[in-house]
């Protein structure tokens, strides 16, 4: 037994060393493009882009989903919106290059409060809040808790309501005491790297993933031990949180657009997006056939039109959705492997 125990310790130590070396390599290939700002005991990382002289939109804050970082939303929106508005792309607490902070950041309300403090530090009084996937739960919480800072809300394939079932087993394992840190520092990164190609294909499915998405947005950053544990804690606790908090969504009164597809492999759009449309009076649900979990990349023009509509322009989002559907049908793909239930899964 002693020999077996010693062998196990040696194997775990070797895996831990390999994890640290690989994590450093990931960071070297995907360095920080933002700036760290103290928001009260910990620092949030964000890419803050000033408005141009001809700006025609209010400030816009982008909140990425689970397993993401600020490069994800910046990859979709930075260039199309550069100069048109003041833009703030954030690494959520514990993600990308942001510090985790205290246990208050284990739930979307705490992360929404951190975002509110970051906006104050950046001099942003009010903004359109754009939340993708898990970021939708934070956006909804922000809309309830900080209505004075909200110009409007745009939800993209959001995860916001209690759903039947759960999330993948490794979220519970990675967020558990004792065994969780061991798993995150030894096995998680190596297993994740083996799955990252197929997993990201399923995140986009049935739409094609951009060819340079992995190189441009750095999803491998979430596989670093501390980020993986933060992400797992977020996801493992989401169901309980939205069960308790979602009854408050009716308090949201700012203009709201909800964009979703009927082919999302990651969240149950029938529950989340339709739930938001039901709960938020006056909101507009843009339901797009053949769209998966990434409206930010696949129907970027419709998301930007939603921002323009919130800013007061006349935009027919429903007509735009109908025009997009034939293109989505023509470019449909079949991803490899098994779909991951990253947030509020099937």
Short mmCIF file of N, CA, C and O in Angstrom, two decimals, residues 93-211:
data_model
loop_
_atom_site.label_atom_id
_atom_site.label_comp_id
_atom_site.label_asym_id
_atom_site.label_seq_id
_atom_site.Cartn_x
_atom_site.Cartn_y
_atom_site.Cartn_z
N UNK A 93 -14.86 37.93 -12.75
CA UNK A 93 -14.00 37.55 -11.62
C UNK A 93 -13.51 36.10 -11.72
O UNK A 93 -14.30 35.16 -11.87
N UNK A 94 -12.20 35.94 -11.68
CA UNK A 94 -11.59 34.61 -11.75
C UNK A 94 -11.37 34.10 -13.15
O UNK A 94 -10.80 33.02 -13.32
N UNK A 95 -11.77 34.84 -14.16
CA UNK A 95 -11.63 34.44 -15.55
C UNK A 95 -10.60 35.32 -16.25
O UNK A 95 -10.35 36.45 -15.85
N UNK A 96 -10.04 34.80 -17.35
CA UNK A 96 -9.06 35.58 -18.08
C UNK A 96 -7.93 36.00 -17.15
O UNK A 96 -7.27 35.16 -16.54
N UNK A 97 -7.75 37.30 -17.01
CA UNK A 97 -6.69 37.82 -16.14
C UNK A 97 -7.26 38.59 -14.95
O UNK A 97 -6.52 39.31 -14.27
N UNK A 98 -8.55 38.44 -14.67
CA UNK A 98 -9.15 39.05 -13.48
C UNK A 98 -8.87 38.20 -12.25
O UNK A 98 -8.82 36.97 -12.31
N UNK A 99 -8.72 38.86 -11.10
CA UNK A 99 -8.64 38.15 -9.83
C UNK A 99 -10.04 37.71 -9.42
O UNK A 99 -11.03 38.30 -9.83
N UNK A 100 -10.12 36.67 -8.61
CA UNK A 100 -11.42 36.12 -8.23
C UNK A 100 -12.13 36.96 -7.18
O UNK A 100 -13.34 37.13 -7.23
N UNK A 101 -11.37 37.48 -6.22
CA UNK A 101 -12.03 38.17 -5.12
C UNK A 101 -12.58 37.18 -4.11
O UNK A 101 -12.18 36.01 -4.06
N UNK A 102 -13.53 37.63 -3.29
CA UNK A 102 -14.07 36.80 -2.23
C UNK A 102 -15.23 35.93 -2.66
O UNK A 102 -15.62 35.91 -3.83
N UNK A 103 -15.83 35.20 -1.72
CA UNK A 103 -16.92 34.28 -2.04
C UNK A 103 -18.17 34.97 -2.58
O UNK A 103 -19.02 34.32 -3.18
N UNK A 104 -18.27 36.29 -2.39
CA UNK A 104 -19.41 37.01 -2.97
C UNK A 104 -19.41 36.91 -4.49
O UNK A 104 -20.47 37.05 -5.13
N UNK A 105 -18.25 36.65 -5.09
CA UNK A 105 -18.17 36.55 -6.55
C UNK A 105 -18.47 35.15 -7.07
O UNK A 105 -18.31 34.89 -8.26
N UNK A 106 -18.90 34.26 -6.18
CA UNK A 106 -19.29 32.92 -6.61
C UNK A 106 -20.67 32.90 -7.26
O UNK A 106 -21.08 31.88 -7.82
N UNK A 107 -21.40 34.02 -7.18
CA UNK A 107 -22.74 34.08 -7.75
C UNK A 107 -22.88 35.31 -8.65
O UNK A 107 -22.15 36.29 -8.49
N UNK A 108 -23.83 35.28 -9.58
CA UNK A 108 -23.97 36.39 -10.53
C UNK A 108 -24.23 37.74 -9.89
O UNK A 108 -23.81 38.77 -10.45
N UNK A 109 -24.91 37.80 -8.75
CA UNK A 109 -25.16 39.11 -8.16
C UNK A 109 -23.86 39.75 -7.68
O UNK A 109 -23.65 40.96 -7.86
N UNK A 110 -22.97 38.97 -7.10
CA UNK A 110 -21.69 39.50 -6.68
C UNK A 110 -20.87 39.98 -7.87
O UNK A 110 -20.21 41.03 -7.79
N UNK A 111 -20.91 39.24 -8.96
CA UNK A 111 -20.18 39.65 -10.16
C UNK A 111 -20.81 40.90 -10.77
O UNK A 111 -20.10 41.77 -11.31
N UNK A 112 -22.14 41.01 -10.70
CA UNK A 112 -22.80 42.23 -11.18
C UNK A 112 -22.38 43.43 -10.35
O UNK A 112 -22.14 44.53 -10.88
N UNK A 113 -22.27 43.26 -9.05
CA UNK A 113 -21.83 44.36 -8.18
C UNK A 113 -20.40 44.77 -8.49
O UNK A 113 -20.06 45.97 -8.48
N UNK A 114 -19.54 43.78 -8.79
CA UNK A 114 -18.16 44.10 -9.16
C UNK A 114 -18.12 44.89 -10.46
O UNK A 114 -17.33 45.84 -10.61
N UNK A 115 -18.97 44.51 -11.40
CA UNK A 115 -19.04 45.24 -12.67
C UNK A 115 -19.50 46.67 -12.44
O UNK A 115 -18.97 47.61 -13.07
N UNK A 116 -20.46 46.86 -11.56
CA UNK A 116 -20.93 48.21 -11.26
C UNK A 116 -19.79 49.08 -10.72
O UNK A 116 -19.65 50.25 -11.09
N UNK A 117 -18.97 48.51 -9.85
CA UNK A 117 -17.83 49.27 -9.31
C UNK A 117 -16.81 49.56 -10.41
O UNK A 117 -16.20 50.64 -10.44
N UNK A 118 -16.60 48.60 -11.31
CA UNK A 118 -15.67 48.83 -12.41
C UNK A 118 -16.16 49.97 -13.30
O UNK A 118 -15.37 50.82 -13.73
N UNK A 119 -17.45 49.99 -13.60
CA UNK A 119 -18.00 51.08 -14.41
C UNK A 119 -17.75 52.42 -13.74
O UNK A 119 -17.38 53.40 -14.40
N UNK A 120 -17.93 52.48 -12.44
CA UNK A 120 -17.67 53.73 -11.72
C UNK A 120 -16.21 54.13 -11.84
O UNK A 120 -15.89 55.31 -12.07
N UNK A 121 -15.31 53.16 -11.71
CA UNK A 121 -13.88 53.46 -11.82
C UNK A 121 -13.52 53.95 -13.22
O UNK A 121 -12.61 54.78 -13.39
N UNK A 122 -14.22 53.46 -14.23
CA UNK A 122 -13.94 53.85 -15.61
C UNK A 122 -14.72 55.09 -16.04
O UNK A 122 -14.59 55.55 -17.17
N UNK A 123 -15.54 55.63 -15.15
CA UNK A 123 -16.29 56.84 -15.47
C UNK A 123 -17.48 56.60 -16.37
O UNK A 123 -17.96 57.54 -17.03
N UNK A 124 -18.00 55.38 -16.39
CA UNK A 124 -19.18 55.06 -17.21
C UNK A 124 -20.42 55.15 -16.33
O UNK A 124 -20.60 54.34 -15.41
N UNK A 125 -21.25 56.13 -16.59
CA UNK A 125 -22.44 56.35 -15.76
C UNK A 125 -23.55 55.36 -16.09
O UNK A 125 -24.14 54.74 -15.20
N UNK A 126 -23.85 55.22 -17.38
CA UNK A 126 -24.91 54.31 -17.85
C UNK A 126 -24.42 53.63 -19.12
O UNK A 126 -23.67 54.22 -19.90
N UNK A 127 -24.87 52.40 -19.33
CA UNK A 127 -24.42 51.65 -20.50
C UNK A 127 -25.47 50.65 -20.92
O UNK A 127 -26.35 50.26 -20.14
N UNK A 128 -25.38 50.23 -22.18
CA UNK A 128 -26.10 49.04 -22.62
C UNK A 128 -25.29 47.84 -22.17
O UNK A 128 -24.10 47.75 -22.44
N UNK A 129 -25.93 46.92 -21.47
CA UNK A 129 -25.26 45.74 -20.94
C UNK A 129 -25.57 44.56 -21.85
O UNK A 129 -26.74 44.22 -22.06
N UNK A 130 -24.53 43.95 -22.39
CA UNK A 130 -24.68 42.82 -23.30
C UNK A 130 -24.13 41.58 -22.61
O UNK A 130 -22.94 41.52 -22.28
N UNK A 131 -24.98 40.58 -22.40
CA UNK A 131 -24.54 39.36 -21.73
C UNK A 131 -24.76 38.14 -22.58
O UNK A 131 -25.87 37.89 -23.06
N UNK A 132 -23.69 37.37 -22.78
CA UNK A 132 -23.80 36.12 -23.54
C UNK A 132 -23.79 34.93 -22.58
O UNK A 132 -22.98 34.86 -21.67
N UNK A 133 -24.74 34.02 -22.76
CA UNK A 133 -24.78 32.75 -22.05
C UNK A 133 -24.81 32.96 -20.53
O UNK A 133 -25.72 33.59 -20.02
N UNK A 134 -23.80 32.46 -19.78
CA UNK A 134 -23.76 32.70 -18.34
C UNK A 134 -23.76 34.20 -18.05
O UNK A 134 -24.31 34.63 -17.04
N UNK A 135 -23.16 34.97 -18.93
CA UNK A 135 -23.18 36.42 -18.77
C UNK A 135 -24.59 36.99 -18.75
O UNK A 135 -24.81 38.08 -18.23
N UNK A 136 -25.55 36.25 -19.30
CA UNK A 136 -26.94 36.69 -19.24
C UNK A 136 -27.48 36.71 -17.83
O UNK A 136 -28.26 37.61 -17.46
N UNK A 137 -27.08 35.74 -17.00
CA UNK A 137 -27.51 35.74 -15.60
C UNK A 137 -26.95 36.96 -14.87
O UNK A 137 -27.62 37.56 -14.03
N UNK A 138 -25.72 37.34 -15.20
CA UNK A 138 -25.12 38.53 -14.59
C UNK A 138 -25.81 39.79 -15.10
O UNK A 138 -26.10 40.71 -14.34
N UNK A 139 -26.09 39.83 -16.40
CA UNK A 139 -26.78 41.00 -16.97
C UNK A 139 -28.15 41.20 -16.33
O UNK A 139 -28.54 42.32 -16.00
N UNK A 140 -28.90 40.10 -16.17
CA UNK A 140 -30.22 40.20 -15.55
C UNK A 140 -30.11 40.66 -14.11
O UNK A 140 -30.90 41.50 -13.64
N UNK A 141 -29.12 40.13 -13.39
CA UNK A 141 -28.91 40.56 -12.01
C UNK A 141 -28.53 42.04 -11.97
O UNK A 141 -29.01 42.79 -11.10
N UNK A 142 -27.70 42.46 -12.91
CA UNK A 142 -27.30 43.86 -12.98
C UNK A 142 -28.51 44.76 -13.24
O UNK A 142 -28.66 45.82 -12.63
N UNK A 143 -29.39 44.31 -14.13
CA UNK A 143 -30.58 45.09 -14.44
C UNK A 143 -31.49 45.28 -13.23
O UNK A 143 -32.14 46.33 -13.09
N UNK A 144 -31.52 44.28 -12.36
CA UNK A 144 -32.35 44.37 -11.15
C UNK A 144 -31.65 45.21 -10.08
O UNK A 144 -32.28 46.07 -9.45
N UNK A 145 -30.35 44.97 -9.88
CA UNK A 145 -29.64 45.56 -8.75
C UNK A 145 -29.11 46.96 -9.03
O UNK A 145 -28.91 47.74 -8.10
N UNK A 146 -28.86 47.28 -10.31
CA UNK A 146 -28.25 48.58 -10.66
C UNK A 146 -29.00 49.24 -11.82
O UNK A 146 -28.40 49.58 -12.84
N UNK A 147 -30.29 49.45 -11.67
CA UNK A 147 -31.08 49.99 -12.79
C UNK A 147 -30.63 51.37 -13.23
O UNK A 147 -30.79 51.74 -14.40
N UNK A 148 -30.06 52.14 -12.30
CA UNK A 148 -29.61 53.49 -12.63
C UNK A 148 -28.40 53.49 -13.57
O UNK A 148 -28.12 54.51 -14.21
N UNK A 149 -27.72 52.36 -13.69
CA UNK A 149 -26.55 52.26 -14.55
C UNK A 149 -26.87 51.61 -15.90
O UNK A 149 -25.97 51.40 -16.71
N UNK A 150 -28.14 51.31 -16.14
CA UNK A 150 -28.53 50.55 -17.32
C UNK A 150 -29.24 51.43 -18.34
O UNK A 150 -30.29 52.01 -18.05
N UNK A 151 -28.68 51.52 -19.54
CA UNK A 151 -29.35 52.17 -20.66
C UNK A 151 -30.28 51.19 -21.35
O UNK A 151 -31.35 51.56 -21.84
N UNK A 152 -29.88 49.95 -21.39
CA UNK A 152 -30.67 48.88 -21.98
C UNK A 152 -29.94 47.58 -21.80
O UNK A 152 -28.80 47.53 -21.33
N UNK A 153 -30.61 46.47 -22.15
CA UNK A 153 -30.03 45.14 -21.98
C UNK A 153 -30.17 44.35 -23.28
O UNK A 153 -31.23 44.38 -23.92
N UNK A 154 -29.11 43.63 -23.65
CA UNK A 154 -29.17 42.70 -24.77
C UNK A 154 -28.71 41.34 -24.27
O UNK A 154 -27.58 41.21 -23.77
N UNK A 155 -29.57 40.35 -24.38
CA UNK A 155 -29.25 38.99 -23.95
C UNK A 155 -28.98 38.13 -25.18
O UNK A 155 -29.79 38.09 -26.11
N UNK A 156 -27.86 37.41 -25.17
CA UNK A 156 -27.47 36.56 -26.27
C UNK A 156 -27.38 35.11 -25.78
O UNK A 156 -26.49 34.78 -24.98
N UNK A 157 -28.30 34.27 -26.24
CA UNK A 157 -28.31 32.86 -25.84
C UNK A 157 -28.10 32.73 -24.33
O UNK A 157 -27.26 31.97 -23.85
N UNK A 158 -28.88 33.47 -23.57
CA UNK A 158 -28.65 33.62 -22.13
C UNK A 158 -29.03 32.38 -21.34
O UNK A 158 -29.90 31.60 -21.74
N UNK A 159 -28.36 32.21 -20.20
CA UNK A 159 -28.71 31.18 -19.22
C UNK A 159 -29.19 31.89 -17.96
O UNK A 159 -28.37 32.43 -17.22
N UNK A 160 -30.49 31.91 -17.72
CA UNK A 160 -31.06 32.81 -16.71
C UNK A 160 -32.12 32.19 -15.80
O UNK A 160 -32.49 32.82 -14.81
N UNK A 161 -32.61 30.99 -16.12
CA UNK A 161 -33.74 30.41 -15.40
C UNK A 161 -33.43 28.98 -14.96
O UNK A 161 -32.58 28.32 -15.56
N UNK A 162 -34.14 28.50 -13.94
CA UNK A 162 -33.95 27.10 -13.55
C UNK A 162 -34.39 26.15 -14.66
O UNK A 162 -35.36 26.40 -15.35
N UNK A 163 -33.64 25.09 -14.84
CA UNK A 163 -33.87 24.14 -15.94
C UNK A 163 -33.89 22.72 -15.38
O UNK A 163 -33.33 22.45 -14.33
N UNK A 164 -34.51 21.79 -16.08
CA UNK A 164 -34.49 20.39 -15.63
C UNK A 164 -33.11 19.79 -15.87
O UNK A 164 -32.45 20.06 -16.87
N UNK A 165 -32.67 18.96 -14.94
CA UNK A 165 -31.36 18.35 -15.09
C UNK A 165 -30.29 19.18 -14.41
O UNK A 165 -30.57 19.99 -13.53
N UNK A 166 -29.05 18.98 -14.84
CA UNK A 166 -27.95 19.67 -14.18
C UNK A 166 -26.89 20.08 -15.17
O UNK A 166 -27.20 20.43 -16.31
N UNK A 167 -25.63 20.04 -14.74
CA UNK A 167 -24.50 20.36 -15.59
C UNK A 167 -23.53 19.19 -15.53
O UNK A 167 -23.67 18.28 -14.72
N UNK A 168 -22.53 19.20 -16.39
CA UNK A 168 -21.60 18.08 -16.46
C UNK A 168 -20.90 17.84 -15.12
O UNK A 168 -20.63 18.78 -14.35
N UNK A 169 -20.58 16.57 -14.86
CA UNK A 169 -20.05 16.13 -13.57
C UNK A 169 -18.79 16.87 -13.14
O UNK A 169 -18.57 17.11 -11.95
N UNK A 170 -17.94 17.24 -14.10
CA UNK A 170 -16.64 17.80 -13.72
C UNK A 170 -16.76 19.19 -13.11
O UNK A 170 -15.84 19.64 -12.41
N UNK A 171 -17.88 19.89 -13.32
CA UNK A 171 -18.08 21.17 -12.65
C UNK A 171 -18.23 20.96 -11.14
O UNK A 171 -17.69 21.72 -10.33
N UNK A 172 -18.98 19.93 -10.77
CA UNK A 172 -19.15 19.65 -9.34
C UNK A 172 -17.84 19.14 -8.73
O UNK A 172 -17.49 19.50 -7.60
N UNK A 173 -17.12 18.30 -9.48
CA UNK A 173 -15.84 17.79 -8.97
C UNK A 173 -14.84 18.93 -8.79
O UNK A 173 -14.20 19.06 -7.74
N UNK A 174 -14.70 19.78 -9.79
CA UNK A 174 -13.69 20.84 -9.75
C UNK A 174 -13.99 21.89 -8.70
O UNK A 174 -13.07 22.55 -8.19
N UNK A 175 -15.26 22.08 -8.36
CA UNK A 175 -15.63 23.10 -7.37
C UNK A 175 -15.70 22.55 -5.95
O UNK A 175 -15.93 23.31 -5.01
N UNK A 176 -15.50 21.24 -5.79
CA UNK A 176 -15.59 20.62 -4.47
C UNK A 176 -14.36 20.95 -3.62
O UNK A 176 -13.29 21.23 -4.15
N UNK A 177 -14.52 20.93 -2.29
CA UNK A 177 -13.35 21.13 -1.43
C UNK A 177 -12.36 19.98 -1.56
O UNK A 177 -12.75 18.85 -1.89
N UNK A 178 -11.12 20.23 -1.34
CA UNK A 178 -10.01 19.26 -1.29
C UNK A 178 -9.78 18.59 -2.63
O UNK A 178 -8.76 18.81 -3.30
N UNK A 179 -10.72 17.73 -3.05
CA UNK A 179 -10.51 17.00 -4.31
C UNK A 179 -10.56 17.95 -5.50
O UNK A 179 -9.89 17.71 -6.51
N UNK A 180 -11.33 19.04 -5.39
CA UNK A 180 -11.44 19.99 -6.50
C UNK A 180 -10.10 20.61 -6.88
O UNK A 180 -9.70 20.55 -8.05
N UNK A 181 -9.37 21.21 -5.93
CA UNK A 181 -8.07 21.76 -6.28
C UNK A 181 -7.10 20.71 -6.83
O UNK A 181 -6.31 21.01 -7.73
N UNK A 182 -7.15 19.49 -6.29
CA UNK A 182 -6.27 18.43 -6.80
C UNK A 182 -6.60 18.16 -8.27
O UNK A 182 -5.70 18.08 -9.11
N UNK A 183 -7.87 18.02 -8.58
CA UNK A 183 -8.31 17.77 -9.95
C UNK A 183 -7.88 18.91 -10.87
O UNK A 183 -7.36 18.69 -11.98
N UNK A 184 -8.09 20.15 -10.43
CA UNK A 184 -7.78 21.32 -11.26
C UNK A 184 -6.28 21.45 -11.53
O UNK A 184 -5.88 21.92 -12.60
N UNK A 185 -5.46 21.04 -10.58
CA UNK A 185 -4.01 21.20 -10.72
C UNK A 185 -3.32 20.00 -11.35
O UNK A 185 -2.10 20.05 -11.58
N UNK A 186 -4.08 18.93 -11.64
CA UNK A 186 -3.43 17.74 -12.19
C UNK A 186 -4.02 17.28 -13.52
O UNK A 186 -3.32 17.16 -14.51
N UNK A 187 -5.32 17.05 -13.56
CA UNK A 187 -5.93 16.40 -14.71
C UNK A 187 -6.72 17.33 -15.63
O UNK A 187 -6.79 17.09 -16.84
N UNK A 188 -7.33 18.37 -15.08
CA UNK A 188 -8.32 19.14 -15.83
C UNK A 188 -7.75 19.76 -17.10
O UNK A 188 -8.37 19.69 -18.17
N UNK A 189 -6.59 20.39 -17.01
CA UNK A 189 -6.04 21.07 -18.18
C UNK A 189 -5.74 20.09 -19.30
O UNK A 189 -6.06 20.35 -20.47
N UNK A 190 -5.14 18.97 -18.97
CA UNK A 190 -4.75 18.00 -19.99
C UNK A 190 -5.98 17.39 -20.66
O UNK A 190 -6.04 17.25 -21.89
N UNK A 191 -6.99 17.06 -19.86
CA UNK A 191 -8.23 16.53 -20.43
C UNK A 191 -8.94 17.58 -21.26
O UNK A 191 -9.48 17.29 -22.34
N UNK A 192 -8.92 18.81 -20.78
CA UNK A 192 -9.59 19.89 -21.50
C UNK A 192 -8.96 20.17 -22.85
O UNK A 192 -9.66 20.43 -23.83
N UNK A 193 -7.64 20.13 -22.91
CA UNK A 193 -6.97 20.38 -24.18
C UNK A 193 -7.30 19.31 -25.21
O UNK A 193 -7.33 19.57 -26.41
N UNK A 194 -7.57 18.10 -24.74
CA UNK A 194 -7.95 17.03 -25.66
C UNK A 194 -9.36 17.25 -26.22
O UNK A 194 -9.68 16.76 -27.30
N UNK A 195 -10.19 18.02 -25.49
CA UNK A 195 -11.59 18.20 -25.87
C UNK A 195 -11.88 19.55 -26.50
O UNK A 195 -12.98 19.79 -26.99
N UNK A 196 -10.91 20.46 -26.49
CA UNK A 196 -11.23 21.85 -26.79
C UNK A 196 -11.70 22.06 -28.23
O UNK A 196 -12.58 22.88 -28.50
N UNK A 197 -11.14 21.34 -29.17
CA UNK A 197 -11.56 21.47 -30.56
C UNK A 197 -13.03 21.08 -30.72
O UNK A 197 -13.84 21.85 -31.24
N UNK A 198 -13.37 19.88 -30.27
CA UNK A 198 -14.75 19.40 -30.43
C UNK A 198 -15.72 20.22 -29.59
O UNK A 198 -16.84 20.52 -30.02
N UNK A 199 -15.29 20.60 -28.36
CA UNK A 199 -16.19 21.36 -27.49
C UNK A 199 -16.57 22.69 -28.09
O UNK A 199 -17.74 23.09 -28.07
N UNK A 200 -15.59 23.41 -28.65
CA UNK A 200 -15.91 24.71 -29.23
C UNK A 200 -16.71 24.57 -30.53
O UNK A 200 -17.51 25.44 -30.85
N UNK A 201 -16.51 23.49 -31.25
CA UNK A 201 -17.36 23.25 -32.42
C UNK A 201 -18.81 23.10 -32.00
O UNK A 201 -19.73 23.62 -32.65
N UNK A 202 -19.05 22.40 -30.89
CA UNK A 202 -20.42 22.23 -30.41
C UNK A 202 -21.00 23.53 -29.86
O UNK A 202 -22.22 23.73 -29.92
N UNK A 203 -20.16 24.40 -29.30
CA UNK A 203 -20.67 25.68 -28.82
C UNK A 203 -21.26 26.48 -29.99
O UNK A 203 -22.27 27.16 -29.84
N UNK A 204 -20.65 26.38 -31.16
CA UNK A 204 -21.15 27.08 -32.34
C UNK A 204 -22.24 26.32 -33.07
O UNK A 204 -23.07 26.93 -33.75
N UNK A 205 -22.23 25.02 -32.99
CA UNK A 205 -23.14 24.19 -33.79
C UNK A 205 -24.60 24.60 -33.61
O UNK A 205 -25.00 25.05 -32.54
N UNK A 206 -25.36 24.47 -34.72
CA UNK A 206 -25.03 23.89 -36.02
C UNK A 206 -24.39 24.88 -37.00
O UNK A 206 -24.35 24.64 -38.20
N UNK A 207 -23.88 25.99 -36.47
CA UNK A 207 -23.20 26.99 -37.30
C UNK A 207 -21.69 26.71 -37.28
O UNK A 207 -21.18 26.18 -36.28
N UNK A 208 -20.98 27.05 -38.33
CA UNK A 208 -19.55 26.78 -38.36
C UNK A 208 -18.76 27.69 -37.42
O UNK A 208 -19.04 28.88 -37.33
N UNK A 209 -17.81 27.11 -36.72
CA UNK A 209 -16.92 27.89 -35.87
C UNK A 209 -15.93 28.65 -36.75
O UNK A 209 -15.37 28.07 -37.69
N UNK A 210 -15.68 29.93 -36.50
CA UNK A 210 -14.65 30.65 -37.27
C UNK A 210 -13.31 29.91 -37.23
O UNK A 210 -12.92 29.38 -36.19
N UNK A 211 -12.60 29.91 -38.34
CA UNK A 211 -11.38 29.11 -38.47
C UNK A 211 -10.32 29.48 -37.45
O UNK A 211 -9.57 28.63 -36.97
#
